[in-house]
């Protein structure tokens, strides 16, 4: 068995390749040729969440174990911690363990940019990011490889956190201008594509149809029915709504609540995987909402594992 640390994963990952892996995972999702039990979610109070996410494909079996401690950010510790385990398909033997938070960061960045790739014009150059945690950073990295991003507008309710985030993005993306915005309204006004990466229980986007019209939104943050990043105006304005998995309609408040309130109808919500090989009208107002799934993790982890073997990267462990 090999163990792959965060630095090991960073050595083997190529962003464009991970986006392609996510696209293939979306096609596999549509084919239903995999086994993915419902993920087990355990909560303790309002600040602790534990996720257990198994999935089995013809190529590999895997399970991701994550903890999400919402108060970690105030301690300077990433919210997400965990491990990914891959099992040999023929024997069940543990083939690889890898850092789960780094895997999640890379695969979620790719899931977000897969949405950008297929629902926005190729020439968009102005990106807005609401929420400046770890995942906000990876959304910037991936988006800048999918589109010719020249300006990134960032907002966080903690101004000092947004300023630190901007410096890290500038260092990682030389030549890209990074602007810290005083309000979300300013961010939405200036950006063409807006990515939200928060766990807010109330909308973080202004409830203003005129401000929203013609924009492209990518929702990454909310993953529970009690969380909702988008207001009614977004659902009234959007022409197309895409999701990564069908259960997003029940799992996130960004879809469950609008469906219940009648702001949108279920037939207006489509899985992106059905449209990867066909043209989507991108000169409209769009929303792509992701909640993620274990299939993404297994596919990306398998890619990382194979590349690590090729490059002789990782630490051998005896179990």
JSON list of C-alpha atoms in Angstrom, two decimals, residues 8 52 64 75 112 119 136 145 153 168 170 176 178 192 198 210 212 215 248 251 261 263 266 274 284 312 318:
[
{"chain": "A", "resi": 8, "resn": "UNK", "atom": "CA", "xyz": [2.65, 14.04, -3.21]},
{"chain": "A", "resi": 52, "resn": "UNK", "atom": "CA", "xyz": [-18.53, 8.72, 4.70]},
{"chain": "A", "resi": 64, "resn": "UNK", "atom": "CA", "xyz": [-13.64, 8.95, 1.39]},
{"chain": "A", "resi": 75, "resn": "UNK", "atom": "CA", "xyz": [-8.31, 28.80, 14.13]},
{"chain": "A", "resi": 112, "resn": "UNK", "atom": "CA", "xyz": [-16.58, 23.90, -10.53]},
{"chain": "A", "resi": 119, "resn": "UNK", "atom": "CA", "xyz": [-21.97, 27.04, -19.38]},
{"chain": "A", "resi": 136, "resn": "UNK", "atom": "CA", "xyz": [-12.20, 29.48, -3.14]},
{"chain": "A", "resi": 145, "resn": "UNK", "atom": "CA", "xyz": [-6.86, 27.29, -16.76]},
{"chain": "A", "resi": 153, "resn": "UNK", "atom": "CA", "xyz": [-12.89, 39.94, -7.71]},
{"chain": "A", "resi": 168, "resn": "UNK", "atom": "CA", "xyz": [-2.06, 34.14, -2.24]},
{"chain": "A", "resi": 170, "resn": "UNK", "atom": "CA", "xyz": [-1.70, 36.87, -6.93]},
{"chain": "A", "resi": 176, "resn": "UNK", "atom": "CA", "xyz": [-3.96, 38.14, -13.06]},
{"chain": "A", "resi": 178, "resn": "UNK", "atom": "CA", "xyz": [-6.97, 40.38, -7.95]},
{"chain": "A", "resi": 192, "resn": "UNK", "atom": "CA", "xyz": [-18.98, 37.77, -15.61]},
{"chain": "A", "resi": 198, "resn": "UNK", "atom": "CA", "xyz": [-19.66, 29.53, 1.48]},
{"chain": "A", "resi": 210, "resn": "UNK", "atom": "CA", "xyz": [-31.23, 43.49, -12.94]},
{"chain": "A", "resi": 212, "resn": "UNK", "atom": "CA", "xyz": [-28.06, 39.18, -11.95]},
{"chain": "A", "resi": 215, "resn": "UNK", "atom": "CA", "xyz": [-24.31, 36.52, -15.33]},
{"chain": "A", "resi": 248, "resn": "UNK", "atom": "CA", "xyz": [-28.60, 17.86, -5.42]},
{"chain": "A", "resi": 251, "resn": "UNK", "atom": "CA", "xyz": [-29.49, 17.82, -0.62]},
{"chain": "A", "resi": 261, "resn": "UNK", "atom": "CA", "xyz": [-41.41, 27.63, -3.02]},
{"chain": "A", "resi": 263, "resn": "UNK", "atom": "CA", "xyz": [-39.54, 29.58, -7.94]},
{"chain": "A", "resi": 266, "resn": "UNK", "atom": "CA", "xyz": [-38.03, 20.21, -11.46]},
{"chain": "A", "resi": 274, "resn": "UNK", "atom": "CA", "xyz": [-26.30, 14.98, -20.31]},
{"chain": "A", "resi": 284, "resn": "UNK", "atom": "CA", "xyz": [-27.89, 33.42, -21.18]},
{"chain": "A", "resi": 312, "resn": "UNK", "atom": "CA", "xyz": [7.36, 6.49, -8.18]},
{"chain": "A", "resi": 318, "resn": "UNK", "atom": "CA", "xyz": [2.81, -2.20, 5.51]}
]
